[in-house]
mmCIF file of C-alpha atoms in Angstrom:
data_model
loop_
_atom_site.group_PDB
_atom_site.id
_atom_site.type_symbol
_atom_site.label_atom_id
_atom_site.label_comp_id
_atom_site.label_asym_id
_atom_site.label_seq_id
_atom_site.Cartn_x
_atom_site.Cartn_y
_atom_site.Cartn_z
ATOM 1 C CA MET Z 1 26.004 -67.083 5.664
ATOM 2 C CA ALA Z 2 24.779 -70.327 7.145
ATOM 3 C CA LEU Z 3 24.282 -73.362 4.939
ATOM 4 C CA SER Z 4 20.506 -72.927 5.049
ATOM 5 C CA ASP Z 5 20.887 -69.327 3.841
ATOM 6 C CA HIS Z 6 23.076 -70.483 0.953
ATOM 7 C CA LEU Z 7 20.450 -73.067 -0.013
ATOM 8 C CA ARG Z 8 17.658 -70.489 0.108
ATOM 9 C CA GLU Z 9 19.746 -68.146 -2.014
ATOM 10 C CA LEU Z 10 20.416 -70.939 -4.511
ATOM 11 C CA ARG Z 11 16.708 -71.802 -4.668
ATOM 12 C CA ALA Z 12 15.791 -68.176 -5.321
ATOM 13 C CA ARG Z 13 18.353 -67.887 -8.120
ATOM 14 C CA ILE Z 14 17.215 -71.140 -9.747
ATOM 15 C CA LEU Z 15 13.569 -70.029 -9.607
ATOM 16 C CA LYS Z 16 14.363 -66.662 -11.194
ATOM 17 C CA ALA Z 17 16.370 -68.308 -13.957
ATOM 18 C CA GLY Z 18 13.659 -70.925 -14.466
ATOM 19 C CA PHE Z 19 10.891 -68.325 -14.744
ATOM 20 C CA ALA Z 20 12.939 -66.402 -17.319
ATOM 21 C CA VAL Z 21 13.443 -69.534 -19.428
ATOM 22 C CA LEU Z 22 9.757 -70.441 -19.056
ATOM 23 C CA ALA Z 23 8.646 -66.968 -20.172
ATOM 24 C CA ALA Z 24 10.920 -67.155 -23.227
ATOM 25 C CA PHE Z 25 9.630 -70.691 -23.921
ATOM 26 C CA ILE Z 26 6.012 -69.491 -23.936
ATOM 27 C CA VAL Z 27 6.877 -66.645 -26.295
ATOM 28 C CA GLY Z 28 8.687 -69.140 -28.543
ATOM 29 C CA LEU Z 29 5.496 -71.201 -28.906
ATOM 30 C CA PHE Z 30 3.898 -68.283 -30.765
ATOM 31 C CA PHE Z 31 6.842 -68.169 -33.181
ATOM 32 C CA PHE Z 32 7.273 -71.891 -33.783
ATOM 33 C CA ASP Z 33 7.152 -71.725 -37.604
ATOM 34 C CA PRO Z 34 9.911 -69.068 -37.931
ATOM 35 C CA LEU Z 35 12.006 -70.977 -35.376
ATOM 36 C CA PHE Z 36 11.515 -74.212 -37.309
ATOM 37 C CA ASP Z 37 12.678 -72.548 -40.549
ATOM 38 C CA LEU Z 38 15.651 -71.071 -38.696
ATOM 39 C CA VAL Z 39 16.717 -74.484 -37.416
ATOM 40 C CA TRP Z 40 16.157 -76.198 -40.762
ATOM 41 C CA GLU Z 41 18.095 -73.610 -42.793
ATOM 42 C CA PRO Z 42 21.664 -74.898 -41.990
ATOM 43 C CA TYR Z 43 20.739 -78.388 -43.219
ATOM 44 C CA ARG Z 44 19.146 -77.000 -46.380
ATOM 45 C CA SER Z 45 22.270 -74.929 -47.054
ATOM 46 C CA ALA Z 46 24.486 -77.993 -46.662
ATOM 47 C CA GLN Z 47 22.117 -80.147 -48.719
ATOM 48 C CA ASP Z 48 22.080 -77.695 -51.647
ATOM 49 C CA SER Z 49 25.859 -77.895 -51.998
ATOM 50 C CA LEU Z 50 25.898 -81.713 -52.112
ATOM 51 C CA PRO Z 51 24.712 -84.175 -54.770
ATOM 52 C CA GLU Z 52 21.405 -85.988 -54.503
ATOM 53 C CA GLY Z 53 21.143 -88.618 -51.798
ATOM 54 C CA THR Z 54 20.313 -86.758 -48.624
ATOM 55 C CA SER Z 55 16.911 -86.297 -47.092
ATOM 56 C CA LEU Z 56 15.706 -84.604 -43.915
ATOM 57 C CA GLY Z 57 12.232 -84.555 -42.474
ATOM 58 C CA THR Z 58 11.532 -88.025 -41.083
ATOM 59 C CA SER Z 59 10.001 -88.356 -37.622
ATOM 60 C CA SER Z 60 8.645 -91.291 -35.652
ATOM 61 C CA GLY Z 61 5.925 -91.703 -33.061
ATOM 62 C CA PRO Z 62 2.476 -90.144 -32.659
ATOM 63 C CA ALA Z 63 3.802 -87.580 -30.179
ATOM 64 C CA ALA Z 64 6.749 -86.527 -32.361
ATOM 65 C CA GLY Z 65 5.169 -83.203 -33.330
ATOM 66 C CA PHE Z 66 4.328 -82.318 -29.722
ATOM 67 C CA LEU Z 67 7.828 -83.197 -28.510
ATOM 68 C CA LEU Z 68 9.301 -81.184 -31.373
ATOM 69 C CA HIS Z 69 7.414 -78.088 -30.187
ATOM 70 C CA LEU Z 70 8.688 -78.583 -26.645
ATOM 71 C CA LYS Z 71 12.318 -79.178 -27.622
ATOM 72 C CA LEU Z 72 12.565 -76.422 -30.195
ATOM 73 C CA CYS Z 73 10.867 -73.763 -28.079
ATOM 74 C CA GLY Z 74 12.801 -74.938 -25.022
ATOM 75 C CA LEU Z 75 16.078 -74.419 -26.882
ATOM 76 C CA ALA Z 76 14.926 -70.978 -28.016
ATOM 77 C CA GLY Z 77 13.915 -70.090 -24.464
ATOM 78 C CA LEU Z 78 17.244 -71.245 -23.041
ATOM 79 C CA ILE Z 79 19.193 -69.128 -25.521
ATOM 80 C CA ALA Z 80 16.932 -66.071 -25.292
ATOM 81 C CA ALA Z 81 17.021 -66.083 -21.476
ATOM 82 C CA SER Z 82 20.798 -66.639 -21.300
ATOM 83 C CA PRO Z 83 21.561 -63.097 -20.000
ATOM 84 C CA VAL Z 84 19.187 -63.730 -17.072
ATOM 85 C CA TRP Z 85 20.405 -67.162 -15.975
ATOM 86 C CA LEU Z 86 24.058 -66.220 -16.504
ATOM 87 C CA TYR Z 87 23.528 -63.229 -14.235
ATOM 88 C CA GLN Z 88 21.852 -65.452 -11.627
ATOM 89 C CA ILE Z 89 24.937 -67.693 -11.575
ATOM 90 C CA TRP Z 90 27.180 -64.724 -10.915
ATOM 91 C CA ALA Z 91 24.745 -63.148 -8.432
ATOM 92 C CA PHE Z 92 24.905 -66.349 -6.363
ATOM 93 C CA ILE Z 93 28.700 -65.902 -6.065
ATOM 94 C CA VAL Z 94 28.614 -62.161 -5.311
ATOM 95 C CA PRO Z 95 27.765 -62.403 -1.550
ATOM 96 C CA GLY Z 96 31.099 -64.133 -0.992
ATOM 97 C CA LEU Z 97 33.119 -61.287 -2.518
ATOM 98 C CA HIS Z 98 34.526 -58.137 -0.983
ATOM 99 C CA PRO Z 99 32.563 -54.909 -1.495
ATOM 100 C CA SER Z 100 35.236 -53.591 -3.869
ATOM 101 C CA GLU Z 101 34.824 -56.672 -6.059
ATOM 102 C CA LYS Z 102 31.023 -56.580 -6.207
ATOM 103 C CA ARG Z 103 31.082 -53.673 -8.648
ATOM 104 C CA TRP Z 104 32.114 -56.148 -11.352
ATOM 105 C CA THR Z 105 28.592 -57.596 -11.198
ATOM 106 C CA GLY Z 106 27.267 -55.007 -13.617
ATOM 107 C CA ILE Z 107 30.165 -55.522 -16.005
ATOM 108 C CA PHE Z 108 29.587 -59.280 -15.967
ATOM 109 C CA ALA Z 109 25.878 -58.783 -16.663
ATOM 110 C CA ILE Z 110 26.729 -56.574 -19.643
ATOM 111 C CA ILE Z 111 29.406 -58.842 -21.141
ATOM 112 C CA ALA Z 112 28.375 -62.440 -20.329
ATOM 113 C CA GLY Z 113 24.961 -62.466 -22.027
ATOM 114 C CA PRO Z 114 26.016 -60.888 -25.353
ATOM 115 C CA LEU Z 115 29.172 -63.023 -25.438
ATOM 116 C CA PHE Z 116 27.080 -66.180 -25.062
ATOM 117 C CA LEU Z 117 24.825 -65.028 -27.915
ATOM 118 C CA VAL Z 118 27.880 -64.278 -30.083
ATOM 119 C CA GLY Z 119 29.079 -67.844 -29.502
ATOM 120 C CA VAL Z 120 25.640 -69.204 -30.439
ATOM 121 C CA LEU Z 121 25.634 -67.069 -33.599
ATOM 122 C CA LEU Z 122 29.101 -68.299 -34.587
ATOM 123 C CA GLY Z 123 27.976 -71.893 -34.051
ATOM 124 C CA TYR Z 124 24.954 -71.296 -36.283
ATOM 125 C CA VAL Z 125 27.115 -69.754 -39.029
ATOM 126 C CA THR Z 126 29.617 -72.631 -39.036
ATOM 127 C CA LEU Z 127 27.002 -75.390 -38.762
ATOM 128 C CA PRO Z 128 26.255 -75.677 -42.531
ATOM 129 C CA LYS Z 129 29.936 -76.285 -43.310
ATOM 130 C CA GLY Z 130 30.187 -78.955 -40.607
ATOM 131 C CA LEU Z 131 27.065 -80.673 -41.920
ATOM 132 C CA GLU Z 132 28.381 -80.496 -45.464
ATOM 133 C CA ILE Z 133 31.587 -82.261 -44.434
ATOM 134 C CA LEU Z 134 29.755 -84.969 -42.501
ATOM 135 C CA ILE Z 135 27.076 -85.611 -45.121
ATOM 136 C CA GLY Z 136 29.709 -85.609 -47.850
ATOM 137 C CA LEU Z 137 31.259 -88.723 -46.286
ATOM 138 C CA ASN Z 138 28.288 -90.872 -47.379
ATOM 139 C CA PRO Z 139 29.199 -93.286 -50.206
ATOM 140 C CA ASP Z 140 27.659 -92.773 -53.631
ATOM 141 C CA GLY Z 141 24.268 -94.399 -54.030
ATOM 142 C CA LEU Z 142 23.544 -94.343 -50.292
ATOM 143 C CA THR Z 143 20.577 -92.194 -49.251
ATOM 144 C CA ASN Z 144 21.072 -90.382 -45.966
ATOM 145 C CA LEU Z 145 17.741 -90.263 -44.086
ATOM 146 C CA VAL Z 146 18.036 -87.978 -41.076
ATOM 147 C CA ASP Z 147 15.466 -88.018 -38.299
ATOM 148 C CA PHE Z 148 14.639 -84.427 -37.419
ATOM 149 C CA ASP Z 149 14.807 -85.181 -33.693
ATOM 150 C CA ASP Z 150 18.417 -86.385 -34.094
ATOM 151 C CA TYR Z 151 19.230 -83.327 -36.159
ATOM 152 C CA LEU Z 152 17.715 -81.014 -33.515
ATOM 153 C CA THR Z 153 19.879 -82.670 -30.852
ATOM 154 C CA PHE Z 154 22.940 -82.152 -33.047
ATOM 155 C CA PHE Z 155 21.879 -78.538 -33.672
ATOM 156 C CA SER Z 156 21.357 -77.835 -29.948
ATOM 157 C CA ARG Z 157 24.682 -79.325 -28.893
ATOM 158 C CA THR Z 158 26.538 -77.265 -31.461
ATOM 159 C CA LEU Z 159 24.958 -73.929 -30.547
ATOM 160 C CA LEU Z 160 25.093 -74.450 -26.777
ATOM 161 C CA GLY Z 161 28.655 -75.745 -27.038
ATOM 162 C CA PHE Z 162 29.772 -72.583 -28.810
ATOM 163 C CA GLY Z 163 27.888 -70.399 -26.324
ATOM 164 C CA ILE Z 164 29.369 -72.089 -23.256
ATOM 165 C CA ALA Z 165 32.847 -72.028 -24.798
ATOM 166 C CA PHE Z 166 32.687 -68.252 -25.104
ATOM 167 C CA GLU Z 167 31.784 -67.933 -21.409
ATOM 168 C CA ILE Z 168 34.843 -69.768 -20.070
ATOM 169 C CA PRO Z 169 37.274 -66.803 -20.433
ATOM 170 C CA VAL Z 170 34.738 -64.564 -18.677
ATOM 171 C CA PHE Z 171 34.688 -66.874 -15.666
ATOM 172 C CA VAL Z 172 38.507 -66.936 -15.738
ATOM 173 C CA VAL Z 173 38.508 -63.151 -15.286
ATOM 174 C CA LEU Z 174 35.909 -63.427 -12.533
ATOM 175 C CA LEU Z 175 38.049 -65.971 -10.676
ATOM 176 C CA ASN Z 176 40.921 -63.499 -10.885
ATOM 177 C CA MET Z 177 38.699 -60.681 -9.591
ATOM 178 C CA ALA Z 178 37.763 -62.931 -6.667
ATOM 179 C CA GLY Z 179 41.468 -63.503 -5.916
ATOM 180 C CA ILE Z 180 41.367 -67.228 -6.727
ATOM 181 C CA LEU Z 181 43.394 -67.230 -9.948
ATOM 182 C CA LYS Z 182 46.486 -65.105 -10.653
ATOM 183 C CA GLY Z 183 47.510 -63.684 -14.010
ATOM 184 C CA LYS Z 184 51.033 -65.056 -13.535
ATOM 185 C CA THR Z 185 49.535 -68.545 -13.156
ATOM 186 C CA LEU Z 186 47.656 -68.123 -16.432
ATOM 187 C CA GLY Z 187 50.869 -67.082 -18.190
ATOM 188 C CA ALA Z 188 52.832 -70.025 -16.781
ATOM 189 C CA HIS Z 189 50.218 -72.510 -18.043
ATOM 190 C CA ARG Z 190 49.421 -70.739 -21.314
ATOM 191 C CA PRO Z 191 50.662 -73.536 -23.659
ATOM 192 C CA TRP Z 192 48.620 -76.136 -21.783
ATOM 193 C CA MET Z 193 45.573 -73.896 -21.861
ATOM 194 C CA ILE Z 194 45.836 -73.539 -25.637
ATOM 195 C CA VAL Z 195 46.122 -77.305 -26.045
ATOM 196 C CA GLY Z 196 43.243 -77.800 -23.625
ATOM 197 C CA THR Z 197 41.158 -75.292 -25.581
ATOM 198 C CA PHE Z 198 41.505 -77.311 -28.783
ATOM 199 C CA ILE Z 199 40.732 -80.537 -26.908
ATOM 200 C CA PHE Z 200 37.654 -78.890 -25.376
ATOM 201 C CA ALA Z 201 36.550 -77.677 -28.822
ATOM 202 C CA ALA Z 202 37.008 -81.164 -30.282
ATOM 203 C CA VAL Z 203 34.847 -82.674 -27.540
ATOM 204 C CA MET Z 204 32.153 -79.991 -27.570
ATOM 205 C CA THR Z 205 31.613 -79.899 -31.340
ATOM 206 C CA PRO Z 206 29.369 -82.865 -32.161
ATOM 207 C CA SER Z 207 30.367 -82.812 -35.839
ATOM 208 C CA GLY Z 208 33.999 -83.619 -35.042
ATOM 209 C CA ASP Z 209 35.288 -81.955 -38.216
ATOM 210 C CA PRO Z 210 38.421 -79.766 -37.999
ATOM 211 C CA PHE Z 211 36.638 -76.793 -39.585
ATOM 212 C CA THR Z 212 34.057 -76.408 -36.802
ATOM 213 C CA MET Z 213 36.602 -77.252 -34.099
ATOM 214 C CA THR Z 214 38.962 -74.507 -35.317
ATOM 215 C CA PHE Z 215 36.157 -71.963 -35.504
ATOM 216 C CA MET Z 216 35.380 -72.659 -31.842
ATOM 217 C CA ALA Z 217 38.961 -72.917 -30.578
ATOM 218 C CA ALA Z 218 40.471 -69.867 -32.311
ATOM 219 C CA PRO Z 219 38.164 -67.253 -30.706
ATOM 220 C CA MET Z 220 38.518 -69.041 -27.367
ATOM 221 C CA VAL Z 221 42.319 -68.737 -27.529
ATOM 222 C CA VAL Z 222 42.015 -65.022 -28.296
ATOM 223 C CA LEU Z 223 39.592 -64.554 -25.392
ATOM 224 C CA PHE Z 224 41.934 -66.484 -23.087
ATOM 225 C CA LEU Z 225 44.824 -64.179 -24.031
ATOM 226 C CA VAL Z 226 42.633 -61.132 -23.407
ATOM 227 C CA SER Z 227 41.565 -62.558 -20.039
ATOM 228 C CA GLU Z 228 45.232 -63.115 -19.122
ATOM 229 C CA VAL Z 229 46.059 -59.482 -19.912
ATOM 230 C CA ILE Z 230 43.100 -58.290 -17.811
ATOM 231 C CA ALA Z 231 44.132 -60.588 -14.965
ATOM 232 C CA ARG Z 232 47.739 -59.302 -15.000
ATOM 233 C CA LEU Z 233 46.563 -55.675 -14.975
ATOM 234 C CA ASN Z 234 44.224 -56.413 -12.087
ATOM 235 C CA ASP Z 235 47.012 -58.158 -10.142
ATOM 236 C CA ARG Z 236 49.298 -55.162 -10.691
ATOM 237 C CA ARG Z 237 46.565 -52.809 -9.467
ATOM 238 C CA ARG Z 238 46.061 -54.945 -6.354
ATOM 239 C CA ALA Z 239 49.795 -55.055 -5.638
ATOM 240 C CA GLY Z 240 50.044 -51.275 -5.866
ATOM 241 C CA ARG Z 241 47.091 -50.859 -3.537
ATOM 242 C CA ALA Z 242 48.641 -53.254 -1.001
ATOM 243 C CA ILE Z 243 51.950 -51.347 -1.001
ATOM 244 C CA ASN Z 244 50.260 -48.025 -0.332
ATOM 245 C CA ALA Z 245 47.682 -49.361 2.131
ATOM 246 C CA GLY Z 246 49.607 -48.434 5.293
ATOM 247 C CA LEU Z 247 50.759 -44.951 4.250
ATOM 248 C CA SER Z 248 49.584 -41.796 5.960
ATOM 249 C CA PRO Z 249 48.241 -38.907 3.832
ATOM 250 C CA ASP Z 250 51.552 -37.017 4.213
ATOM 251 C CA GLU Z 251 53.805 -39.994 3.447
ATOM 252 C CA ALA Z 252 55.161 -40.526 -0.078
ATOM 253 C CA SER Z 253 54.400 -43.816 -1.784
ATOM 254 C CA PRO Z 254 57.282 -45.863 -3.300
ATOM 255 C CA LEU Z 255 57.841 -45.542 -7.049
ATOM 256 C CA ASP Z 256 57.934 -48.649 -9.197
ATOM 257 C CA LEU Z 257 60.746 -47.816 -11.644
#
């Protein structure tokens, strides 16, 4: 494909992903109150387990309510439309693959979206504990007044960080399917990948507490190990196909003993 064709393809994918997010955003506007309660619940859970001295609900500016609607429904739309825009990312890469590798498109579409949502759900479950640890660091007698806009930013970073973290092993497998990354390479750099996973989790979790970081890093390590196994099996399948590629129908293939 020429560069102009690649740019047109990229524009089409971005528009499709954008329309999906916009449609989910509009639907979210009709469910703003349940979404607001859903976002507020982790803070209330953390607040109930701590002594008096924390307060949430402050906002500033005449347009604060309007901006809150946009941010909250935008976050909901981004998460709800994640299967669509994740597929668009992969669909943009597909034209550069061999026909035998394009069949993995459907598998990616099935796995990537739910895995992102699982990461978001795990981030939501662990958020109250992270907030409890952070709020618990306030000295006695000091009232913690939290602006809801700041809390929503913290909330969004946590959920999106968990969701993106769960997608990284999927893209590792896709790079292997495309012939860019070998399973043997993953095995040789496994210790560094584990260390890098914990560093990534420490950076991506805005709370910075070890509890939330471990809850992000541990599943990522497991997914990395699974992706390494899949990559090694795929490399072995490719090697066997390459050995037998030049054989005639009547010629015996070599046995790998």
